[in-house]
């Protein structure tokens, strides 16, 4: 850190604010995790206490791992999230490149049309989507979810990525053209690496809603073998009794993969590889 | 055979006409410089020549071949950009050899061309580095190297020196001039720096609002400008323009070095500013009729701001322009 520009009080104040924010943000997660290791009575008697010898219990995790096919749910969620993100990023980036790079009739209109999806929630079309999925025989397949989530994520992806792609130096793309690179190679080898931080942002934005979604799995893919983790966890929440141990354990487990994905993407966010390209 | 020929080239972006009726021939081995104020269409013209933009109308010939429908990579050109535009993920060597690789040239030919280019530009030590690990001047040399290895029929430069500092700019300018001599290649060079234009060019093309104002050798343009715009654009300090007193809106143009101090001269005024450059002295004068003038005198002179001064010039060294800016004498 540059000493000349940072005096001590400022540094302390900034850190205090950041630490306070971190504590507030992490508190619910912390409560969920500690309670997942406690007996049911202890959860209700002292929700904020750490588990001790008396109250420690793995009963929640045991229920979760025994009940249903938890690892399958895990795997389903993972497949749906990763494949959807892949398609969102691939098609989003391609559309964004076309909008940012090529002058054609209706370019602006096309951009507006693609961005419209940001404002209209996809759930409004649930009935029509279900009809289509039934007609195409995709109900109760992971593809049903992947297609819907890809459609849901594309508008914002196109919007954000096209803004970033407009910033990529024209000279660099033109140098590639003069050297005989195809438009595909210009896209994949020159442009994509330079918008990697934006891609990571889009991925993070889309990942959480997809991972947590309950609506579409419930409607489009409720069958046992394609259940996602969020849907699978619902068996513990009844109308009259809820198995809190199991719910909290399931939630704690569900955090892990998202965290892993987040770490992957945020490394991309931080890595600035644009330096040296221009200027 | 001319290296480049443009015939009635027009270019519009939507309804905006950026290039209007451009006709130009660049002879083999010529160093041609495009100059003009910002936004006059220099880069656009260069991109049309390169094939990065399609001309709206007109024909482009490179080496005698019509290239209107030929992609940039097969036009036999190489281009150096203002922002260097090096591939950030490739080493210097890979940057230089990519174009040849795309052409599927044999490995040993690529190797020898890269070797030769890096020797000319003294880049040997840097071949394995990435662009991020180079200084600005080194990066620009790599960009020039990338152009050289392709051995093009025509080099295109778009303000290649404007991101460099003054000392480096001068060195690189000399390097480019030497390059032109050793390769005896045809080059088209865009700049808005008139020192670059004057020192490098065999032929200068002055552009303004998408039109060619005048084409000629640097001294031709300097000594015999076709109109007031060209006269004012070339030369530093710029030419002085005084209103004629004939009531028809004409102008007289006098270069700062053609004015001299006299006992009883044609122009009287007051000194408003003095620039002592050591070798030269520049005086800024406001005439009694309120017009600003610059005088350039050789050597060092002792003057004071606020003093009145009388100036004169030889009529044969003055340029006369009509109300539309056309040359009349
Ligand atoms: N892609 C484009 N779309 C619309 N207008 C453009 C486009 N590219 C350039 N122009 C316009 O064309 C004109 C000429 O631009 P150009 O870049 O050729 O100028 P220039 O002479 O190179 O200027 P500078 O010295 O500042 O680089 C400008 O008015 C510019 O606004
Ligand atoms: Mg330009």
Coordinates of C-alpha atoms and ligand atoms in Angstrom, one line a residue:
Chain A
X1 CA 0.0 0.0 0.0
X2 CA 1.2 3.5 -0.8
X3 CA 2.1 5.1 2.5
X4 CA 1.9 8.7 1.2
X5 CA -1.8 8.3 0.3
X6 CA -3.0 6.4 3.3
X7 CA -2.8 7.8 6.8
X8 CA -3.4 5.7 9.8
X9 CA -6.8 6.9 10.9
X10 CA -8.2 6.5 7.5
X11 CA -6.9 2.9 7.3
X12 CA -8.4 2.1 10.7
X13 CA -11.7 3.7 9.8
X14 CA -11.9 1.9 6.5
X15 CA -11.1 -1.4 8.1
X16 CA -13.5 -0.9 10.9
X17 CA -16.3 -0.3 8.4
X18 CA -15.3 -3.3 6.4
X19 CA -15.0 -5.6 9.4
X20 CA -18.4 -4.5 10.7
X21 CA -20.0 -5.2 7.3
X22 CA -18.3 -8.6 7.1
X23 CA -19.6 -9.5 10.6
X24 CA -23.2 -8.5 9.7
X25 CA -23.1 -10.3 6.4
X26 CA -21.6 -13.5 7.8
X27 CA -23.7 -13.6 11.0
X28 CA -26.7 -15.6 9.5
X29 CA -24.4 -18.1 7.9
X30 CA -22.6 -18.4 11.2
X31 CA -25.8 -19.1 13.1
X32 CA -26.9 -21.7 10.5
X33 CA -23.6 -23.5 10.7
X34 CA -23.3 -23.6 14.5
X35 CA -26.9 -24.7 14.9
X36 CA -26.5 -27.5 12.4
X37 CA -24.2 -29.1 15.0
X38 CA -26.6 -28.9 17.9
X39 CA -29.5 -31.0 19.3
X40 CA -33.0 -29.8 18.5
X41 CA -33.6 -28.6 22.0
X42 CA -30.4 -26.7 22.1
X43 CA -31.3 -24.9 18.9
X44 CA -34.4 -23.5 20.4
X45 CA -33.2 -22.9 23.9
X46 CA -30.0 -20.9 23.0
X47 CA -29.8 -20.3 19.2
X48 CA -26.7 -18.2 19.5
X49 CA -24.7 -20.5 21.7
X50 CA -21.8 -22.5 20.3
X51 CA -22.3 -26.3 20.5
X52 CA -20.7 -27.8 23.6
X53 CA -20.2 -31.3 24.8
X54 CA -23.9 -31.5 26.0
X55 CA -25.5 -30.0 23.0
X56 CA -23.3 -31.3 20.2
X57 CA -25.1 -33.5 17.8
X58 CA -24.6 -34.7 14.2
X59 CA -28.2 -35.9 14.0
X60 CA -29.0 -33.3 11.3
X61 CA -26.2 -34.5 9.0
X62 CA -27.2 -38.1 9.6
X63 CA -30.8 -37.5 8.6
X64 CA -29.7 -35.5 5.6
X65 CA -27.3 -38.2 4.4
X66 CA -29.8 -41.0 5.1
X67 CA -32.8 -39.3 3.7
X68 CA -33.3 -39.6 -0.1
X69 CA -30.3 -39.5 -2.4
X70 CA -28.6 -36.4 -1.1
X71 CA -25.4 -36.8 -3.2
X72 CA -27.5 -37.2 -6.3
X73 CA -29.3 -33.9 -5.5
X74 CA -26.0 -32.3 -5.0
X75 CA -24.8 -33.5 -8.3
X76 CA -27.9 -32.4 -10.1
X77 CA -27.6 -28.9 -8.7
X78 CA -24.0 -28.8 -9.7
X79 CA -24.6 -29.9 -13.2
X80 CA -27.5 -27.5 -13.7
X81 CA -25.6 -24.6 -12.3
X82 CA -22.3 -25.2 -14.2
X83 CA -23.8 -26.1 -17.5
X84 CA -26.3 -23.1 -17.4
X85 CA -23.4 -20.7 -16.5
X86 CA -21.4 -22.1 -19.4
X87 CA -24.1 -21.5 -21.9
X88 CA -25.0 -18.1 -20.5
X89 CA -21.4 -17.0 -20.8
X90 CA -20.8 -18.5 -24.2
X91 CA -23.9 -17.3 -25.9
X92 CA -24.0 -14.1 -23.9
X93 CA -20.5 -13.2 -24.9
X94 CA -21.1 -14.1 -28.6
X95 CA -24.2 -12.0 -28.8
X96 CA -22.5 -9.2 -27.0
X97 CA -19.5 -9.3 -29.4
X98 CA -21.9 -9.1 -32.4
X99 CA -23.7 -6.1 -30.9
X100 CA -20.5 -4.4 -29.9
X101 CA -18.4 -5.1 -32.9
X102 CA -20.6 -5.2 -36.1
X103 CA -22.6 -2.4 -37.6
X104 CA -25.7 -3.8 -39.1
X105 CA -29.3 -2.6 -39.5
X106 CA -31.3 -3.0 -36.3
X107 CA -28.2 -3.3 -34.1
X108 CA -29.6 -0.9 -31.5
X109 CA -33.1 -2.5 -31.7
X110 CA -31.6 -5.9 -31.3
X111 CA -29.7 -4.8 -28.2
X112 CA -32.9 -3.3 -26.7
X113 CA -34.8 -6.5 -27.4
X114 CA -32.2 -8.6 -25.8
X115 CA -32.0 -6.3 -22.8
X116 CA -35.8 -6.4 -22.4
X117 CA -35.5 -9.7 -20.6
X118 CA -33.8 -8.0 -17.7
X119 CA -37.0 -6.2 -16.8
X120 CA -39.5 -9.0 -17.4
X121 CA -39.3 -11.9 -14.9
X122 CA -39.2 -15.2 -16.7
X123 CA -41.6 -16.8 -14.2
X124 CA -44.4 -15.0 -15.9
X125 CA -44.0 -17.4 -18.7
X126 CA -44.0 -20.5 -16.4
X127 CA -47.2 -22.0 -17.9
X128 CA -46.0 -21.6 -21.4
X129 CA -42.6 -22.9 -20.6
X130 CA -44.2 -26.0 -18.9
X131 CA -46.3 -26.5 -22.0
X132 CA -43.2 -26.4 -24.2
X133 CA -41.3 -28.7 -22.0
X134 CA -44.2 -31.2 -22.0
X135 CA -44.5 -31.0 -25.8
X136 CA -40.7 -31.6 -26.3
X137 CA -40.6 -34.3 -23.6
X138 CA -38.1 -32.4 -21.6
X139 CA -40.1 -32.5 -18.3
X140 CA -38.2 -34.1 -15.5
X141 CA -34.8 -33.7 -17.2
X142 CA -32.0 -31.5 -16.2
X143 CA -32.1 -30.0 -19.7
X144 CA -35.4 -28.4 -18.9
X145 CA -33.8 -26.5 -16.1
X146 CA -30.6 -25.7 -18.0
X147 CA -32.5 -24.2 -20.9
X148 CA -34.7 -22.1 -18.7
X149 CA -31.8 -20.8 -16.6
X150 CA -29.8 -20.0 -19.7
X151 CA -32.7 -18.0 -21.1
X152 CA -33.1 -16.3 -17.7
X153 CA -29.4 -15.3 -17.5
X154 CA -28.8 -14.2 -21.1
X155 CA -30.3 -10.7 -21.1
X156 CA -28.1 -9.4 -18.3
X157 CA -25.1 -11.2 -19.6
X158 CA -25.5 -9.6 -23.1
X159 CA -26.1 -6.2 -21.6
X160 CA -23.0 -6.2 -19.3
X161 CA -20.7 -8.0 -21.7
X162 CA -21.5 -5.8 -24.7
X163 CA -20.6 -2.7 -22.6
X164 CA -17.3 -4.3 -21.7
X165 CA -16.6 -5.5 -25.2
X166 CA -17.0 -2.0 -26.6
X167 CA -14.0 -1.0 -24.5
X168 CA -11.7 -3.6 -26.0
X169 CA -9.3 -1.8 -28.2
X170 CA -10.3 -1.7 -31.9
X171 CA -6.7 -1.6 -32.9
X172 CA -6.1 -4.9 -31.2
X173 CA -9.0 -6.6 -33.2
X174 CA -7.8 -4.9 -36.4
X175 CA -4.3 -6.1 -35.8
X176 CA -5.7 -9.6 -35.6
X177 CA -7.6 -9.1 -38.8
X178 CA -4.5 -7.9 -40.7
X179 CA -2.6 -10.9 -39.4
X180 CA -5.4 -13.1 -40.8
X181 CA -7.1 -14.3 -37.7
X182 CA -10.7 -15.4 -38.2
X183 CA -13.5 -13.5 -36.4
X184 CA -13.8 -16.6 -34.2
X185 CA -10.2 -16.5 -33.2
X186 CA -10.4 -12.8 -32.6
X187 CA -13.4 -13.4 -30.3
X188 CA -11.9 -16.4 -28.4
X189 CA -8.2 -15.5 -28.3
X190 CA -8.2 -11.7 -28.2
X191 CA -11.5 -10.4 -26.8
X192 CA -12.6 -13.0 -24.3
X193 CA -9.4 -13.0 -22.2
X194 CA -9.7 -9.2 -22.0
X195 CA -13.3 -9.3 -20.7
X196 CA -12.6 -12.1 -18.2
X197 CA -13.4 -10.0 -15.2
X198 CA -16.8 -9.0 -16.7
X199 CA -17.5 -12.7 -17.4
X200 CA -16.7 -13.6 -13.8
X201 CA -19.1 -10.9 -12.6
X202 CA -21.8 -12.2 -14.8
X203 CA -21.1 -15.7 -13.6
X204 CA -21.3 -14.7 -9.9
X205 CA -24.5 -12.8 -10.5
X206 CA -26.2 -15.7 -12.1
X207 CA -24.8 -18.5 -10.0
X208 CA -26.6 -17.8 -6.7
X209 CA -30.2 -17.5 -8.1
X210 CA -29.8 -20.6 -10.2
X211 CA -28.4 -22.6 -7.3
X212 CA -31.1 -21.4 -4.9
X213 CA -34.1 -21.6 -7.2
X214 CA -37.0 -23.7 -6.0
X215 CA -39.7 -22.6 -8.5
X216 CA -38.5 -24.2 -11.7
X217 CA -37.2 -27.5 -10.2
X218 CA -40.6 -27.9 -8.5
X219 CA -42.5 -27.3 -11.7
X220 CA -40.3 -28.7 -14.4
X221 CA -38.2 -31.4 -12.7
X222 CA -39.7 -32.7 -9.5
X223 CA -38.8 -36.3 -10.1
X224 CA -36.6 -38.0 -7.6
X225 CA -33.6 -38.6 -10.0
X226 CA -33.5 -35.0 -11.2
X227 CA -34.2 -33.2 -8.0
X228 CA -31.9 -30.3 -7.1
X229 CA -30.5 -29.7 -3.7
X230 CA -32.9 -26.9 -2.9
X231 CA -35.9 -29.0 -3.8
X232 CA -34.5 -32.0 -2.1
X233 CA -34.1 -30.1 1.2
X234 CA -37.8 -29.2 1.2
X235 CA -38.7 -32.7 2.5
X236 CA -37.5 -31.6 5.9
X237 CA -39.9 -28.6 5.9
X238 CA -43.4 -29.9 6.6
X239 CA -46.6 -28.0 7.0
X240 CA -46.8 -28.9 10.7
X241 CA -43.4 -30.2 11.8
X242 CA -40.0 -29.1 10.4
X243 CA -36.9 -31.1 11.0
X244 CA -34.7 -28.1 11.8
X245 CA -31.6 -30.2 12.4
X246 CA -31.8 -31.6 8.9
X247 CA -32.7 -28.2 7.3
X248 CA -29.8 -26.5 8.9
X249 CA -27.4 -29.3 8.0
X250 CA -28.6 -29.3 4.4
X251 CA -28.2 -25.6 4.2
X252 CA -24.7 -25.8 5.6
X253 CA -23.7 -28.4 3.1
X254 CA -25.3 -26.4 0.2
X255 CA -23.0 -23.5 0.9
X256 CA -19.8 -25.4 0.1
X257 CA -20.1 -25.9 -3.6
X258 CA -21.3 -22.3 -4.2
X259 CA -18.3 -21.1 -2.2
X260 CA -16.0 -23.2 -4.3
X261 CA -17.4 -21.8 -7.5
X262 CA -17.2 -18.3 -6.1
X263 CA -13.5 -18.7 -5.3
X264 CA -12.9 -19.8 -8.9
X265 CA -14.7 -16.8 -10.4
X266 CA -13.4 -14.2 -8.0
X267 CA -9.8 -15.2 -8.8
X268 CA -10.7 -14.3 -12.4
X269 CA -12.2 -11.0 -11.2
X270 CA -9.0 -10.0 -9.5
X271 CA -6.6 -11.1 -12.2
X272 CA -6.0 -8.2 -14.4
X273 CA -4.4 -9.4 -17.6
X274 CA -5.2 -6.5 -19.8
X275 CA -2.0 -4.7 -19.1
X276 CA 0.4 -4.6 -22.0
X277 CA -2.3 -5.0 -24.6
X278 CA -2.6 -1.3 -25.2
X279 CA -0.5 1.6 -24.2
Chain B
X1 CA 3.4 0.3 -61.0
X2 CA 2.1 2.5 -58.2
X3 CA 2.1 0.9 -54.8
X4 CA -1.2 2.3 -54.0
X5 CA -3.9 4.0 -56.0
X6 CA -7.2 5.5 -54.8
X7 CA -9.8 6.4 -57.3
X8 CA -12.8 8.5 -56.2
X9 CA -13.0 7.0 -52.8
X10 CA -15.9 8.0 -50.6
X11 CA -16.8 6.8 -47.1
X12 CA -19.9 7.5 -45.1
X13 CA -20.9 6.4 -41.6
X14 CA -24.6 6.5 -41.8
X15 CA -25.5 9.9 -43.2
X16 CA -22.1 11.5 -42.3
X17 CA -19.7 11.7 -45.2
X18 CA -16.2 11.3 -43.7
X19 CA -14.2 10.9 -46.9
X20 CA -15.1 12.7 -50.1
X21 CA -13.7 12.0 -53.5
X22 CA -10.2 10.9 -52.6
X23 CA -7.9 10.4 -55.5
X24 CA -4.3 9.6 -54.8
X25 CA -1.3 7.7 -56.2
X26 CA 1.6 6.4 -54.1
X27 CA 4.6 5.4 -56.2
X28 CA 6.6 2.4 -55.4
X29 CA 9.1 3.2 -52.6
X30 CA 7.4 6.5 -51.7
X31 CA 7.0 7.6 -48.1
X32 CA 3.7 9.4 -48.1
X33 CA 2.4 11.2 -45.0
X34 CA -1.2 12.1 -44.3
X35 CA -1.6 15.2 -42.2
X36 CA -4.6 17.2 -41.1
X37 CA -6.5 18.4 -38.1
X38 CA -8.1 15.9 -35.7
X39 CA -11.2 14.3 -37.1
X40 CA -10.5 15.0 -40.7
X41 CA -10.6 11.4 -41.7
X42 CA -6.9 10.3 -41.8
X43 CA -7.4 7.1 -39.8
X44 CA -10.5 6.3 -41.7
X45 CA -8.7 6.6 -45.0
X46 CA -5.9 4.4 -43.7
X47 CA -8.5 1.8 -42.6
X48 CA -10.1 1.9 -46.0
X49 CA -6.7 1.2 -47.6
X50 CA -6.1 -1.6 -45.1
X51 CA -9.6 -3.1 -45.8
X52 CA -10.7 -2.7 -42.2
X53 CA -13.5 -0.5 -43.5
X54 CA -15.2 -0.8 -46.8
X55 CA -15.3 2.3 -49.0
X56 CA -18.8 3.4 -49.7
X57 CA -17.8 4.2 -53.3
X58 CA -14.6 4.1 -55.3
X59 CA -11.7 1.8 -55.9
X60 CA -8.5 0.9 -54.0
X61 CA -5.6 -0.6 -55.9
X62 CA -2.6 -2.0 -54.2
X63 CA 0.4 -3.0 -56.3
X64 CA -1.8 -2.6 -59.4
X65 CA -4.5 -5.0 -58.2
X66 CA -8.0 -4.0 -57.3
X67 CA -8.5 -5.0 -53.7
X68 CA -12.0 -3.7 -52.9
X69 CA -13.2 -7.2 -52.0
X70 CA -10.0 -8.7 -50.6
X71 CA -9.7 -9.1 -46.8
X72 CA -7.0 -7.1 -45.0
X73 CA -4.8 -10.2 -44.5
X74 CA -4.4 -10.8 -48.2
X75 CA -3.9 -7.2 -49.4
X76 CA -0.1 -7.4 -48.9
X77 CA -0.1 -4.7 -46.3
X78 CA 1.0 -4.4 -42.7
X79 CA -0.1 -1.8 -40.2
X80 CA 1.3 -0.2 -37.1
X81 CA -1.2 1.2 -34.7
X82 CA -1.0 4.2 -32.3
X83 CA -1.9 2.0 -29.3
X84 CA 0.7 -0.7 -30.4
X85 CA -2.1 -3.3 -30.3
X86 CA 0.2 -6.2 -29.4
X87 CA -1.4 -9.5 -28.4
X88 CA -1.1 -9.5 -24.7
X89 CA -1.1 -13.3 -24.3
X90 CA 1.8 -13.9 -26.7
X91 CA 5.5 -13.4 -26.4
X92 CA 7.3 -10.9 -28.6
X93 CA 8.4 -13.6 -30.9
X94 CA 4.9 -15.1 -31.2
X95 CA 3.5 -11.6 -31.8
X96 CA 5.8 -11.1 -34.7
X97 CA 5.3 -14.5 -36.2
X98 CA 1.5 -14.8 -35.9
X99 CA 0.8 -13.3 -39.3
X100 CA 3.2 -15.6 -41.1
X101 CA 1.9 -18.6 -39.2
X102 CA -1.6 -17.7 -40.4
X103 CA -0.2 -17.6 -43.9
X104 CA 1.1 -21.1 -43.3
X105 CA 4.7 -20.1 -44.2
X106 CA 7.4 -22.7 -43.4
X107 CA 9.0 -22.6 -40.0
X108 CA 12.5 -21.8 -41.0
X109 CA 11.3 -18.8 -43.1
X110 CA 9.4 -17.5 -40.1
X111 CA 12.4 -18.0 -37.9
X112 CA 14.8 -16.2 -40.3
X113 CA 12.4 -13.3 -40.8
X114 CA 11.8 -12.8 -37.1
X115 CA 15.6 -13.0 -36.6
X116 CA 16.2 -10.3 -39.2
X117 CA 13.5 -8.0 -38.0
X118 CA 14.6 -8.3 -34.4
X119 CA 18.2 -7.5 -35.4
X120 CA 17.1 -4.4 -37.3
X121 CA 15.1 -3.2 -34.3
X122 CA 17.5 -4.5 -31.7
X123 CA 14.8 -6.6 -30.0
X124 CA 16.9 -9.8 -29.7
X125 CA 17.0 -9.8 -25.9
X126 CA 13.3 -9.4 -25.6
X127 CA 12.0 -12.1 -27.9
X128 CA 10.7 -14.3 -25.0
X129 CA 9.1 -11.5 -23.0
X130 CA 5.4 -10.6 -23.0
X131 CA 4.2 -7.1 -24.1
X132 CA 3.4 -6.3 -20.4
X133 CA 7.1 -6.6 -19.6
X134 CA 8.2 -4.0 -22.1
X135 CA 8.5 -0.3 -22.1
X136 CA 6.4 1.9 -24.4
X137 CA 9.2 2.4 -26.9
X138 CA 10.1 -1.3 -27.0
X139 CA 6.4 -2.2 -27.5
X140 CA 6.2 0.2 -30.5
X141 CA 9.4 -1.4 -31.9
X142 CA 7.7 -4.9 -31.6
X143 CA 4.7 -3.5 -33.4
X144 CA 7.0 -2.3 -36.2
X145 CA 8.7 -5.6 -36.1
X146 CA 5.4 -7.4 -36.5
X147 CA 4.9 -5.3 -39.7
X148 CA 8.4 -5.9 -41.1
X149 CA 8.3 -9.7 -40.9
X150 CA 5.4 -9.8 -43.3
X151 CA 7.5 -8.1 -46.0
X152 CA 4.4 -6.2 -47.2
X153 CA 4.0 -4.3 -50.4
X154 CA 2.8 -1.4 -48.4
X155 CA 3.3 -0.3 -44.8
X156 CA 0.6 1.6 -43.0
X157 CA 1.3 3.6 -39.9
X158 CA -1.4 5.3 -37.8
X159 CA 0.3 7.9 -35.5
X160 CA 2.8 5.3 -34.3
X161 CA 4.8 7.8 -32.2
X162 CA 2.1 9.8 -30.4
X163 CA 2.2 7.7 -27.3
X164 CA 6.0 8.1 -26.9
X165 CA 7.8 10.9 -25.1
X166 CA 9.7 13.6 -27.0
X167 CA 13.2 12.1 -26.9
X168 CA 12.0 8.6 -27.8
X169 CA 9.8 10.0 -30.5
X170 CA 12.7 11.6 -32.2
X171 CA 14.8 8.4 -32.0
X172 CA 12.0 6.3 -33.4
X173 CA 11.3 8.8 -36.1
X174 CA 14.9 8.4 -37.3
X175 CA 14.6 4.7 -37.0
X176 CA 11.5 4.7 -39.2
X177 CA 13.3 6.9 -41.8
X178 CA 16.2 4.5 -41.8
X179 CA 13.9 1.6 -42.1
X180 CA 12.3 3.2 -45.2
X181 CA 15.7 3.6 -46.7
X182 CA 17.0 0.0 -46.0
X183 CA 13.8 -1.7 -47.0
X184 CA 13.0 0.7 -49.8
X185 CA 9.4 -0.1 -49.1
X186 CA 6.3 2.0 -49.8
X187 CA 4.9 3.6 -46.7
X188 CA 1.8 5.5 -45.8
X189 CA 2.1 7.3 -42.5
X190 CA -0.6 9.2 -40.6
X191 CA 0.3 12.0 -38.1
X192 CA -0.9 15.3 -37.0
X193 CA 2.6 16.3 -36.0
X194 CA 4.0 18.5 -38.7
X195 CA 7.6 17.9 -37.8
X196 CA 7.1 14.2 -38.4
X197 CA 5.4 15.1 -41.7
X198 CA 8.1 17.4 -42.9
X199 CA 11.0 15.3 -41.9
X200 CA 9.8 11.9 -43.0
X201 CA 7.8 12.5 -46.1
X202 CA 8.6 12.3 -49.8
X203 CA 5.1 13.5 -50.3
X204 CA 2.7 15.1 -47.9
X205 CA -1.1 14.8 -48.3
X206 CA -3.0 17.5 -46.5
X207 CA -6.5 16.5 -45.6
X208 CA -9.3 18.6 -44.3
X209 CA -12.9 17.6 -43.6
X210 CA -12.5 14.4 -45.6
X211 CA -11.0 16.1 -48.7
X212 CA -7.5 16.3 -50.0
X213 CA -6.4 19.9 -49.9
X214 CA -3.0 19.5 -51.5
X215 CA -0.4 16.9 -52.4
X216 CA 3.3 17.6 -52.8
X217 CA 6.8 17.4 -51.4
X218 CA 7.3 19.0 -48.0
X219 CA 9.1 22.0 -49.5
X220 CA 6.6 22.4 -52.3
X221 CA 3.8 22.7 -49.8
X222 CA 5.8 25.0 -47.6
X223 CA 7.0 27.3 -50.3
X224 CA 3.9 27.1 -52.5
X225 CA 0.8 26.3 -50.6
X226 CA -2.4 26.1 -52.7
X227 CA -4.6 27.8 -50.1
X228 CA -4.7 29.4 -46.8
X229 CA -5.5 26.2 -44.9
X230 CA -2.3 24.4 -46.1
X231 CA -0.3 27.6 -45.6
X232 CA -1.5 27.8 -42.0
X233 CA -1.2 24.1 -41.3
X234 CA 2.5 23.6 -42.2
X235 CA 5.2 25.6 -40.4
X236 CA 5.8 26.3 -36.8
X237 CA 5.2 28.9 -35.5
X238 CA 2.2 29.0 -37.9
X239 CA 2.0 31.6 -40.8
X240 CA 0.7 35.0 -39.9
X241 CA -2.5 36.2 -41.6
X242 CA -3.3 39.8 -42.0
X243 CA -6.5 41.3 -43.4
X244 CA -6.0 43.0 -46.7
X245 CA -7.2 46.6 -46.8
X246 CA -8.9 46.3 -50.2
X247 CA -12.3 45.7 -48.7
X248 CA -12.8 42.4 -50.5
X249 CA -12.0 40.1 -47.5
X250 CA -8.7 39.0 -48.8
X251 CA -5.7 37.9 -46.6
X252 CA -2.0 38.3 -46.7
X253 CA 0.1 35.4 -45.3
X254 CA 3.6 36.0 -44.0
X255 CA 5.8 33.3 -42.4
X256 CA 7.2 34.3 -39.0
X257 CA 10.8 34.1 -40.3
X258 CA 10.1 36.4 -43.2
X259 CA 9.2 39.3 -40.9
X260 CA 12.0 41.6 -39.7
X261 CA 12.3 44.6 -37.4
X262 CA 12.7 47.9 -39.3
X263 CA 12.9 51.6 -38.5
X264 CA 9.8 52.4 -40.4
X265 CA 8.1 49.2 -41.5
X266 CA 4.8 48.3 -43.1
X267 CA 3.4 47.1 -39.8
X268 CA 3.4 48.8 -36.4
X269 CA 2.5 47.1 -33.2
X270 CA 3.3 46.3 -29.6
X271 CA 5.3 43.3 -28.2
X272 CA 3.0 41.2 -26.1
X273 CA 5.2 38.2 -25.3
X274 CA 8.8 37.0 -25.9
X275 CA 10.0 33.4 -26.2
X276 CA 13.8 33.0 -25.9
X277 CA 14.7 29.7 -27.3
X278 CA 18.5 30.3 -27.4
X279 CA 19.0 29.6 -31.0
X280 CA 15.8 31.6 -32.0
X281 CA 13.7 34.3 -30.5
X282 CA 10.0 34.3 -31.0
X283 CA 8.1 37.6 -30.6
X284 CA 4.4 37.8 -30.2
X285 CA 3.1 41.2 -31.4
X286 CA -0.3 42.9 -31.5
X287 CA -0.5 45.2 -34.5
X288 CA -2.1 48.6 -34.2
X289 CA -5.1 47.2 -36.0
X290 CA -5.5 44.6 -33.3
X291 CA -4.2 41.5 -35.2
X292 CA -1.8 39.0 -33.6
X293 CA 1.5 38.3 -35.3
X294 CA 4.5 36.1 -34.6
X295 CA 8.0 37.0 -35.6
X296 CA 10.8 34.5 -35.6
X297 CA 14.3 35.9 -35.4
X298 CA 17.5 34.0 -35.6
X299 CA 19.8 34.3 -32.5
X300 CA 19.2 36.1 -29.2
X301 CA 17.7 39.5 -28.9
X302 CA 17.1 41.9 -26.0
X303 CA 13.5 43.1 -26.2
X304 CA 10.9 44.1 -23.6
X305 CA 7.2 43.4 -23.5
X306 CA 5.1 46.5 -24.0
X307 CA 7.6 48.2 -26.3
X308 CA 6.3 49.3 -29.7
X309 CA 7.9 47.8 -32.7
X310 CA 7.8 48.3 -36.4
X311 CA 8.1 45.4 -38.9
X312 CA 8.5 44.8 -42.6
X313 CA 8.7 42.0 -45.1
X314 CA 9.5 41.4 -48.8
X315 CA 6.4 41.4 -51.0
X316 CA 7.7 38.4 -53.0
X317 CA 7.8 36.3 -49.7
X318 CA 4.2 37.2 -48.9
X319 CA 1.2 35.0 -49.9
X320 CA -2.1 36.5 -51.0
X321 CA -5.4 34.7 -50.6
X322 CA -8.9 35.7 -51.6
X323 CA -11.9 35.7 -49.4
X324 CA -12.5 32.0 -49.9
X325 CA -8.9 31.2 -48.9
X326 CA -7.6 30.4 -52.4
X327 CA -4.1 31.5 -53.3
X328 CA -4.1 34.5 -55.8
X329 CA -0.5 35.4 -56.3
Ligands
LIG1 N1 -17.1 4.0 -36.7 C1 -17.4 5.3 -36.9 N2 -18.7 5.6 -36.9 C2 -19.1 6.9 -37.1 N3 -18.3 7.9 -37.3 C3 -17.0 7.6 -37.3 C4 -16.5 6.3 -37.1 N4 -15.1 6.3 -37.2 C5 -14.8 7.6 -37.4 N5 -15.9 8.4 -37.5 C6 -15.9 9.9 -37.7 O1 -15.2 10.1 -38.9 C7 -14.4 11.3 -38.7 C8 -13.0 11.0 -39.0 O2 -12.4 10.2 -38.1 P1 -10.9 9.7 -38.1 O3 -10.7 8.8 -37.0 O4 -10.6 9.2 -39.4 O5 -10.2 11.1 -37.8 P2 -8.6 11.3 -37.7 O6 -8.3 12.2 -38.8 O7 -7.9 10.0 -37.7 O8 -8.5 12.1 -36.4 P3 -7.4 12.0 -35.2 O9 -6.2 12.9 -35.7 O10 -8.0 12.6 -34.1 O11 -7.0 10.6 -35.1 C9 -14.6 11.8 -37.3 O12 -15.5 12.9 -37.4 C10 -15.3 10.6 -36.6 O13 -16.2 11.1 -35.7
LIG2 MG1 -6.8 9.0 -36.2

